[in-house]
Amino acid sequence: IRESATLTRDVLEQHFNDLKGTLKKLLDERLMSLLQEVDTIEQESIKPLDECQKLIEHGVSTADDLLREGESAVHGEVGQENEKLCSFTKKALHIQLDSLPEVPSLVDVPCLSAQLDDCLLTILKNQIFRHGTVASHPPVQLEEFVEKPGGILVRWCKVDDDFIPQDYRLQYRKSTANHFEDVYVGSETEFIVLHIDPNVDYQFRVCARGDGRQEWSPWSVPQTGHTTLVPHEWTTGLEGYSLSSRRNIALRNDSQSCGVLYSKAPTYFCGQTLTFRQVLSGLLLIETVGQPDRRDSLGVCVEQQNGYDSLQRDKAVCISTNGAVFVNGKEMTNQLPAVTSGSTVTFDMEAVQLGPSSSEGGNFKLRVTISSNNREVVFDWVLDQCCGSLYFGCSFSYPGWKVLVF
């Protein structure tokens, strides 16, 4: 409580200090704009009046000079009177002393003033008093962490009944890192965070955005999660497939070599969910890339067996890209939708029988659920031996298929 209270005080103080600085900057900018407007009106309005004043002063000065010259001509000597009078008369004829520039009426002369509406203070006061809230609990909280191979399934839930969420935002960081980073934004309430190092603690937090709102809610209480399961990886070295740097994505290249690409190790355990996500590679032409074939397969097996070009064999269960399901090499009557670009295929298994040999010839039975495109098939897979862990694999006859496993 003390830690979150201290953090909340710091956030509030920083936010309002930022607001003060921003408001002062905006008010200063508005003041400068109004002062510049006053200067512009003053300069534009006073200029014609200044010019009118100069003309009047020039006319008065000229008339004063002419008057003095006339007085001099009248009181001058007799021999010079006629000459000065002639000069005075010529100047008087050429100077128009009876004309003045047009002077605007008083009502047309600008008289500057400032109009300041006090309602701004009222508006600001109302907005400021409603700005910001302090919540004792965030509207969403982290609910559960489920270990996945090389990942963590994070679930969260809404804890405020009055809050109507539109989107959620999940962040994480290594326990040794300083900053959180976004890993998911959307409407779902769970997400598998991949690329998680095994046996390393990660911190998670989630927030939400209310319906029709732009701002995010306060963050949930950060919680720590980790996984002890090593990530699923494809085995390297098979000529027909190219792998990503983390070896969790396999691309069927254009090599003529074919065969089954297996996992590096038997890392799939009963009780887990194994997911294949497929996308068509955009590097090749769509009309010739990712062409499905009946021999294509995605599935799990007891052991690696080289020399096969498909998992449609004994001790394996798989789905073909056309949706056919095979158990120990035999096609089932139930069929799933065809696997296309963006499809997700999941395998779930649980042990349902352990003991002496059954009437079906096996002593170990797994209940298998294969899901694809919102449909699923469930069947029992009978084996001769107990299998605590299984390999996964894939095979494609044509290039262009890309498979992500997690």
Short mmCIF file of C-alpha atoms in Angstrom, two decimals:
data_model
loop_
_atom_site.label_atom_id
_atom_site.label_comp_id
_atom_site.label_asym_id
_atom_site.label_seq_id
_atom_site.Cartn_x
_atom_site.Cartn_y
_atom_site.Cartn_z
CA ILE A 1 0.00 0.00 0.00
CA ARG A 2 2.76 2.44 0.95
CA GLU A 3 4.70 1.72 -2.23
CA SER A 4 1.67 2.23 -4.49
CA ALA A 5 0.67 5.36 -2.54
CA THR A 6 4.16 6.84 -2.94
CA LEU A 7 4.13 6.04 -6.66
CA THR A 8 0.66 7.57 -7.06
CA ARG A 9 1.78 10.79 -5.31
CA ASP A 10 4.78 11.03 -7.62
CA VAL A 11 2.60 10.50 -10.70
CA LEU A 12 0.08 13.13 -9.57
CA GLU A 13 2.75 15.71 -8.72
CA GLN A 14 4.56 15.16 -11.99
CA HIS A 15 1.34 15.34 -14.01
CA PHE A 16 0.11 18.57 -12.42
CA ASN A 17 3.55 20.18 -12.65
CA ASP A 18 3.53 19.35 -16.34
CA LEU A 19 0.05 20.84 -16.64
CA LYS A 20 1.17 24.04 -14.91
CA GLY A 21 4.09 24.42 -17.27
CA THR A 22 1.92 23.72 -20.30
CA LEU A 23 -0.82 26.13 -19.17
CA LYS A 24 1.71 28.90 -18.49
CA LYS A 25 3.24 28.36 -21.92
CA LEU A 26 -0.17 28.48 -23.60
CA LEU A 27 -1.20 31.63 -21.70
CA ASP A 28 2.10 33.34 -22.56
CA GLU A 29 1.64 32.44 -26.23
CA ARG A 30 -1.91 33.81 -26.20
CA LEU A 31 -0.77 37.04 -24.49
CA MET A 32 1.96 37.57 -27.09
CA SER A 33 -0.55 36.97 -29.88
CA LEU A 34 -2.95 39.59 -28.48
CA LEU A 35 -0.13 42.13 -27.92
CA GLN A 36 1.04 41.65 -31.49
CA GLU A 37 -2.53 42.23 -32.66
CA VAL A 38 -2.61 45.53 -30.70
CA ASP A 39 0.69 46.58 -32.28
CA THR A 40 -0.58 45.77 -35.76
CA ILE A 41 -3.84 47.72 -35.36
CA GLU A 42 -1.96 50.68 -33.85
CA GLN A 43 0.57 50.83 -36.67
CA GLU A 44 -1.98 50.42 -39.44
CA SER A 45 -4.40 53.00 -37.93
CA ILE A 46 -1.90 55.70 -36.96
CA LYS A 47 -0.04 55.79 -40.28
CA PRO A 48 -2.64 57.79 -42.34
CA LEU A 49 -3.18 60.16 -39.41
CA ASP A 50 0.56 60.79 -39.13
CA GLU A 51 0.71 61.52 -42.86
CA CYS A 52 -2.26 63.92 -42.54
CA GLN A 53 -0.55 65.69 -39.66
CA LYS A 54 2.63 66.10 -41.68
CA LEU A 55 0.69 67.64 -44.59
CA ILE A 56 -1.09 70.09 -42.29
CA GLU A 57 2.12 71.09 -40.54
CA HIS A 58 3.83 71.54 -43.90
CA GLY A 59 0.96 73.76 -45.15
CA VAL A 60 0.99 75.88 -41.98
CA SER A 61 4.77 76.29 -42.21
CA THR A 62 4.53 77.32 -45.88
CA ALA A 63 1.78 79.85 -45.12
CA ASP A 64 3.79 81.27 -42.23
CA ASP A 65 6.85 81.72 -44.46
CA LEU A 66 4.73 83.41 -47.16
CA LEU A 67 3.17 85.73 -44.59
CA ARG A 68 6.55 86.87 -43.35
CA GLU A 69 7.71 87.41 -46.92
CA GLY A 70 4.61 89.56 -47.60
CA GLU A 71 5.23 91.69 -44.53
CA SER A 72 8.81 92.17 -45.62
CA ALA A 73 7.69 93.26 -49.11
CA VAL A 74 5.25 95.80 -47.66
CA HIS A 75 7.74 97.36 -45.27
CA GLY A 76 10.75 97.20 -47.53
CA GLU A 77 12.48 100.06 -49.30
CA VAL A 78 10.74 101.85 -52.12
CA GLY A 79 13.05 100.52 -54.83
CA GLN A 80 12.69 96.92 -53.71
CA GLU A 81 8.97 96.91 -52.93
CA ASN A 82 7.81 96.21 -56.45
CA GLU A 83 10.31 93.40 -56.89
CA LYS A 84 9.39 91.71 -53.56
CA LEU A 85 5.70 92.19 -54.20
CA CYS A 86 6.01 90.51 -57.59
CA SER A 87 7.87 87.58 -56.04
CA PHE A 88 5.32 87.33 -53.23
CA THR A 89 2.44 87.43 -55.70
CA LYS A 90 3.90 84.60 -57.83
CA LYS A 91 4.42 82.37 -54.80
CA ALA A 92 0.97 83.10 -53.49
CA LEU A 93 -0.56 82.06 -56.84
CA HIS A 94 1.26 78.73 -56.87
CA ILE A 95 0.63 77.75 -53.23
CA GLN A 96 -2.84 76.38 -52.40
CA LEU A 97 -3.39 77.55 -48.89
CA ASP A 98 -7.10 76.93 -48.91
CA SER A 99 -6.89 73.08 -49.17
CA LEU A 100 -6.34 70.54 -46.39
CA PRO A 101 -6.13 66.72 -46.48
CA GLU A 102 -9.24 64.80 -45.52
CA VAL A 103 -9.32 64.14 -41.80
CA PRO A 104 -11.37 61.05 -40.69
CA SER A 105 -14.22 61.63 -38.32
CA LEU A 106 -13.72 60.78 -34.70
CA VAL A 107 -16.00 57.74 -34.81
CA ASP A 108 -13.90 56.26 -37.64
CA VAL A 109 -10.67 56.49 -35.69
CA PRO A 110 -9.83 53.17 -33.94
CA CYS A 111 -9.97 53.14 -30.17
CA LEU A 112 -8.36 49.92 -28.90
CA SER A 113 -9.66 47.93 -25.94
CA ALA A 114 -9.37 44.39 -24.57
CA GLN A 115 -12.40 42.12 -24.11
CA LEU A 116 -11.72 39.47 -21.46
CA ASP A 117 -14.46 36.98 -20.62
CA ASP A 118 -14.35 35.73 -17.05
CA CYS A 119 -16.20 32.55 -18.07
CA LEU A 120 -12.83 31.02 -19.00
CA LEU A 121 -11.95 30.85 -15.32
CA THR A 122 -15.27 29.15 -14.59
CA ILE A 123 -14.73 26.59 -17.35
CA LEU A 124 -11.18 25.91 -16.25
CA LYS A 125 -12.23 25.66 -12.64
CA ASN A 126 -14.92 23.09 -13.45
CA GLN A 127 -12.57 21.08 -15.66
CA ILE A 128 -9.71 21.18 -13.17
CA PHE A 129 -11.90 20.05 -10.27
CA ARG A 130 -13.04 17.06 -12.37
CA HIS A 131 -9.58 16.27 -13.74
CA GLY A 132 -7.98 13.08 -12.47
CA THR A 133 -9.19 10.39 -10.14
CA VAL A 134 -7.59 8.17 -7.52
CA ALA A 135 -8.58 4.50 -7.67
CA SER A 136 -8.01 2.16 -4.75
CA HIS A 137 -8.15 -0.84 -7.14
CA PRO A 138 -7.50 -1.06 -10.90
CA PRO A 139 -10.53 -2.26 -12.93
CA VAL A 140 -8.62 -5.34 -14.22
CA GLN A 141 -6.22 -7.71 -12.51
CA LEU A 142 -3.98 -10.57 -13.56
CA GLU A 143 -5.65 -13.87 -12.77
CA GLU A 144 -3.49 -16.81 -13.81
CA PHE A 145 -0.16 -17.86 -15.32
CA VAL A 146 0.07 -21.18 -17.16
CA GLU A 147 3.47 -22.52 -18.13
CA LYS A 148 3.99 -23.24 -21.81
CA PRO A 149 7.10 -24.51 -23.62
CA GLY A 150 9.13 -21.34 -24.07
CA GLY A 151 6.15 -19.21 -23.13
CA ILE A 152 3.54 -18.24 -20.54
CA LEU A 153 -0.22 -18.15 -20.98
CA VAL A 154 -1.37 -15.03 -19.12
CA ARG A 155 -5.02 -14.64 -18.12
CA TRP A 156 -6.67 -11.57 -16.60
CA CYS A 157 -10.16 -10.57 -15.52
CA LYS A 158 -12.33 -7.52 -14.85
CA VAL A 159 -12.82 -6.80 -11.14
CA ASP A 160 -14.90 -3.61 -11.43
CA ASP A 161 -18.53 -4.43 -12.26
CA ASP A 162 -19.23 -0.86 -13.38
CA PHE A 163 -16.29 -0.79 -15.81
CA ILE A 164 -17.08 -1.71 -19.44
CA PRO A 165 -13.80 -2.62 -21.18
CA GLN A 166 -13.19 -2.07 -24.86
CA ASP A 167 -9.54 -3.15 -25.11
CA TYR A 168 -6.89 -4.61 -22.85
CA ARG A 169 -3.17 -3.85 -22.84
CA LEU A 170 -0.66 -6.38 -21.52
CA GLN A 171 2.97 -5.52 -20.79
CA TYR A 172 5.92 -7.54 -19.53
CA ARG A 173 9.58 -7.24 -18.66
CA LYS A 174 12.37 -9.38 -17.32
CA SER A 175 12.74 -8.97 -13.58
CA THR A 176 16.16 -7.41 -14.22
CA ALA A 177 14.87 -4.88 -16.78
CA ASN A 178 13.83 -1.31 -16.05
CA HIS A 179 11.04 -0.78 -18.54
CA PHE A 180 7.87 -2.67 -19.45
CA GLU A 181 7.03 -3.25 -23.11
CA ASP A 182 3.72 -3.92 -24.83
CA VAL A 183 3.12 -7.54 -25.79
CA TYR A 184 -0.63 -7.52 -26.51
CA VAL A 185 -3.41 -5.01 -27.19
CA GLY A 186 -6.88 -6.35 -27.95
CA SER A 187 -10.23 -7.51 -26.63
CA GLU A 188 -9.22 -11.02 -25.44
CA THR A 189 -8.67 -11.80 -21.76
CA GLU A 190 -5.72 -14.15 -22.27
CA PHE A 191 -2.56 -14.23 -24.35
CA ILE A 192 0.39 -16.59 -24.81
CA VAL A 193 3.63 -14.64 -24.40
CA LEU A 194 6.29 -16.45 -26.43
CA HIS A 195 10.08 -16.18 -26.51
CA ILE A 196 10.24 -16.60 -22.74
CA ASP A 197 13.53 -17.90 -21.37
CA PRO A 198 13.01 -20.93 -19.10
CA ASN A 199 13.56 -20.50 -15.34
CA VAL A 200 13.71 -16.70 -15.62
CA ASP A 201 11.25 -14.47 -13.74
CA TYR A 202 9.16 -12.01 -15.76
CA GLN A 203 6.87 -9.31 -14.44
CA PHE A 204 3.47 -8.70 -16.04
CA ARG A 205 0.84 -6.00 -15.73
CA VAL A 206 -2.42 -5.25 -17.52
CA CYS A 207 -4.72 -2.27 -17.95
CA ALA A 208 -7.91 -1.58 -19.89
CA ARG A 209 -9.58 1.14 -21.92
CA GLY A 210 -13.22 1.85 -21.24
CA ASP A 211 -15.83 1.76 -23.97
CA GLY A 212 -15.61 4.93 -26.05
CA ARG A 213 -12.62 6.26 -24.11
CA GLN A 214 -9.11 7.12 -25.29
CA GLU A 215 -7.19 6.95 -22.02
CA TRP A 216 -6.06 3.72 -20.36
CA SER A 217 -7.02 2.71 -16.85
CA PRO A 218 -4.47 2.38 -14.02
CA TRP A 219 -2.18 -0.63 -14.25
CA SER A 220 -2.89 -3.79 -12.33
CA VAL A 221 -0.59 -4.89 -9.56
CA PRO A 222 2.55 -6.31 -11.27
CA GLN A 223 2.89 -10.06 -10.80
CA THR A 224 5.75 -12.43 -11.52
CA GLY A 225 5.52 -15.47 -13.75
CA HIS A 226 7.98 -17.94 -15.26
CA THR A 227 8.13 -21.20 -17.15
CA THR A 228 10.27 -24.25 -16.48
CA LEU A 229 9.47 -25.78 -19.89
CA VAL A 230 12.03 -25.48 -22.67
CA PRO A 231 10.66 -24.08 -25.94
CA HIS A 232 9.55 -26.34 -28.78
CA GLU A 233 12.16 -26.43 -31.54
CA TRP A 234 12.38 -28.07 -34.93
CA THR A 235 15.45 -30.19 -35.56
CA THR A 236 18.06 -28.68 -37.85
CA GLY A 237 19.74 -30.17 -40.87
CA LEU A 238 16.81 -31.42 -42.98
CA GLU A 239 17.43 -30.19 -46.50
CA GLY A 240 13.80 -29.52 -47.43
CA TYR A 241 13.15 -27.02 -44.61
CA SER A 242 14.49 -23.63 -43.55
CA LEU A 243 14.20 -22.62 -39.88
CA SER A 244 13.91 -19.29 -38.07
CA SER A 245 16.61 -18.13 -35.66
CA ARG A 246 14.64 -19.50 -32.69
CA ARG A 247 13.92 -22.72 -34.61
CA ASN A 248 10.20 -22.57 -33.80
CA ILE A 249 9.20 -21.66 -37.38
CA ALA A 250 9.80 -24.04 -40.29
CA LEU A 251 9.45 -23.08 -43.96
CA ARG A 252 9.14 -25.74 -46.65
CA ASN A 253 11.65 -24.49 -49.21
CA ASP A 254 11.86 -25.34 -52.90
CA SER A 255 14.32 -28.21 -52.41
CA GLN A 256 13.30 -31.44 -54.13
CA SER A 257 14.24 -33.33 -50.98
CA CYS A 258 11.25 -34.45 -48.94
CA GLY A 259 10.71 -36.13 -45.61
CA VAL A 260 9.34 -35.58 -42.14
CA LEU A 261 10.70 -32.68 -40.09
CA TYR A 262 10.71 -33.70 -36.42
CA SER A 263 11.11 -31.78 -33.22
CA LYS A 264 14.56 -31.49 -31.73
CA ALA A 265 13.48 -33.52 -28.70
CA PRO A 266 10.31 -35.16 -27.32
CA THR A 267 9.16 -31.93 -25.63
CA TYR A 268 5.40 -32.49 -25.88
CA PHE A 269 3.88 -33.93 -22.71
CA CYS A 270 0.38 -35.22 -22.04
CA GLY A 271 -1.82 -32.56 -20.52
CA GLN A 272 -0.24 -29.79 -22.58
CA THR A 273 -1.67 -28.12 -25.67
CA LEU A 274 0.48 -28.27 -28.78
CA THR A 275 -0.36 -25.58 -31.35
CA PHE A 276 0.64 -25.33 -34.99
CA ARG A 277 -0.05 -22.07 -36.75
CA GLN A 278 0.37 -21.99 -40.51
CA VAL A 279 0.76 -19.14 -42.94
CA LEU A 280 1.48 -19.10 -46.62
CA SER A 281 4.84 -17.61 -47.40
CA GLY A 282 4.58 -14.33 -49.25
CA LEU A 283 7.96 -14.79 -50.86
CA LEU A 284 6.65 -16.97 -53.69
CA LEU A 285 3.76 -16.79 -56.12
CA ILE A 286 0.47 -17.65 -54.47
CA GLU A 287 -0.83 -19.74 -57.36
CA THR A 288 2.08 -22.16 -57.08
CA VAL A 289 2.97 -21.90 -53.38
CA GLY A 290 1.63 -23.98 -50.53
CA GLN A 291 -0.28 -26.36 -52.79
CA PRO A 292 -1.89 -28.98 -50.53
CA ASP A 293 -1.20 -32.67 -50.96
CA ARG A 294 -2.83 -35.71 -49.38
CA ARG A 295 0.53 -36.81 -47.99
CA ASP A 296 0.98 -33.55 -46.02
CA SER A 297 0.92 -34.02 -42.27
CA LEU A 298 1.04 -32.16 -38.95
CA GLY A 299 1.04 -34.18 -35.78
CA VAL A 300 2.80 -36.08 -33.01
CA CYS A 301 4.56 -39.42 -32.84
CA VAL A 302 6.20 -41.75 -30.36
CA GLU A 303 9.61 -41.73 -32.04
CA GLN A 304 11.50 -40.35 -34.98
CA GLN A 305 11.49 -42.71 -37.95
CA ASN A 306 13.54 -41.71 -40.95
CA GLY A 307 12.67 -42.91 -44.43
CA TYR A 308 9.04 -41.77 -44.33
CA ASP A 309 7.67 -38.80 -46.27
CA SER A 310 4.64 -38.38 -43.98
CA LEU A 311 3.42 -38.91 -40.41
CA GLN A 312 0.63 -41.07 -41.82
CA ARG A 313 2.25 -44.15 -40.30
CA ASP A 314 2.25 -46.37 -37.23
CA LYS A 315 2.79 -44.79 -33.78
CA ALA A 316 1.70 -41.36 -35.00
CA VAL A 317 -1.45 -39.22 -35.18
CA CYS A 318 -1.70 -36.35 -37.63
CA ILE A 319 -3.90 -34.13 -39.75
CA SER A 320 -3.37 -33.59 -43.46
CA THR A 321 -3.71 -30.16 -45.06
CA ASN A 322 -6.99 -31.31 -46.61
CA GLY A 323 -8.38 -31.94 -43.11
CA ALA A 324 -8.13 -35.75 -43.04
CA VAL A 325 -7.15 -37.25 -39.67
CA PHE A 326 -4.86 -40.29 -39.48
CA VAL A 327 -4.29 -42.57 -36.48
CA ASN A 328 -1.46 -45.10 -36.77
CA GLY A 329 -1.58 -44.67 -40.54
CA LYS A 330 -5.33 -45.25 -40.88
CA GLU A 331 -7.66 -42.48 -42.00
CA MET A 332 -10.58 -41.72 -39.70
CA THR A 333 -14.11 -41.14 -40.94
CA ASN A 334 -14.31 -37.79 -39.13
CA GLN A 335 -12.62 -34.96 -40.98
CA LEU A 336 -11.63 -31.42 -40.06
CA PRO A 337 -11.70 -28.31 -42.29
CA ALA A 338 -8.81 -27.93 -44.71
CA VAL A 339 -5.71 -26.17 -43.38
CA THR A 340 -5.29 -22.82 -45.12
CA SER A 341 -3.36 -19.59 -44.67
CA GLY A 342 -3.65 -18.45 -41.05
CA SER A 343 -5.11 -21.74 -39.76
CA THR A 344 -4.35 -22.89 -36.22
CA VAL A 345 -4.22 -26.59 -35.36
CA THR A 346 -4.03 -27.73 -31.72
CA PHE A 347 -3.36 -31.13 -30.18
CA ASP A 348 -4.49 -31.98 -26.64
CA MET A 349 -3.82 -35.38 -25.05
CA GLU A 350 -4.51 -37.03 -21.73
CA ALA A 351 -3.83 -40.55 -20.49
CA VAL A 352 -7.05 -42.49 -19.93
CA GLN A 353 -5.81 -46.05 -19.37
CA LEU A 354 -2.79 -47.59 -17.72
CA GLY A 355 -2.47 -51.27 -16.92
CA PRO A 356 -2.41 -54.70 -18.51
CA SER A 357 -2.93 -55.23 -22.20
CA SER A 358 -6.45 -54.33 -23.38
CA SER A 359 -8.66 -56.06 -25.90
CA GLU A 360 -7.45 -53.59 -28.50
CA GLY A 361 -3.93 -54.94 -28.14
CA GLY A 362 -2.33 -52.04 -26.26
CA ASN A 363 -1.62 -51.25 -22.64
CA PHE A 364 -1.52 -47.45 -22.89
CA LYS A 365 -4.31 -45.24 -24.18
CA LEU A 366 -4.29 -41.52 -24.89
CA ARG A 367 -7.42 -39.48 -25.50
CA VAL A 368 -6.54 -37.11 -28.32
CA THR A 369 -8.38 -33.92 -29.26
CA ILE A 370 -7.41 -32.23 -32.53
CA SER A 371 -8.94 -28.80 -33.18
CA SER A 372 -8.87 -26.74 -36.36
CA ASN A 373 -10.99 -23.79 -37.51
CA ASN A 374 -13.48 -24.06 -34.61
CA ARG A 375 -14.05 -27.78 -35.14
CA GLU A 376 -12.53 -30.73 -33.33
CA VAL A 377 -12.31 -34.51 -33.35
CA VAL A 378 -11.79 -36.68 -30.25
CA PHE A 379 -10.51 -40.25 -30.32
CA ASP A 380 -8.48 -42.77 -28.30
CA TRP A 381 -4.97 -43.57 -29.44
CA VAL A 382 -3.85 -47.02 -28.26
CA LEU A 383 -0.10 -47.64 -27.86
CA ASP A 384 1.97 -50.62 -26.82
CA GLN A 385 4.09 -48.67 -24.38
CA CYS A 386 3.79 -45.86 -21.90
CA CYS A 387 4.87 -42.55 -23.41
CA GLY A 388 5.58 -39.67 -21.07
CA SER A 389 6.67 -37.39 -23.87
CA LEU A 390 6.20 -37.25 -27.62
CA TYR A 391 7.85 -35.81 -30.71
CA PHE A 392 5.96 -33.51 -33.04
CA GLY A 393 6.54 -33.25 -36.76
CA CYS A 394 5.37 -32.04 -40.14
CA SER A 395 5.76 -32.92 -43.79
CA PHE A 396 4.79 -31.00 -46.92
CA SER A 397 5.12 -32.13 -50.51
CA TYR A 398 5.19 -28.64 -52.02
CA PRO A 399 7.14 -25.53 -51.04
CA GLY A 400 5.72 -22.44 -49.40
CA TRP A 401 4.16 -23.77 -46.19
CA LYS A 402 5.35 -22.06 -43.05
CA VAL A 403 4.65 -23.58 -39.61
CA LEU A 404 4.97 -21.93 -36.19
CA VAL A 405 4.84 -24.32 -33.23
CA PHE A 406 4.22 -23.42 -29.58
#
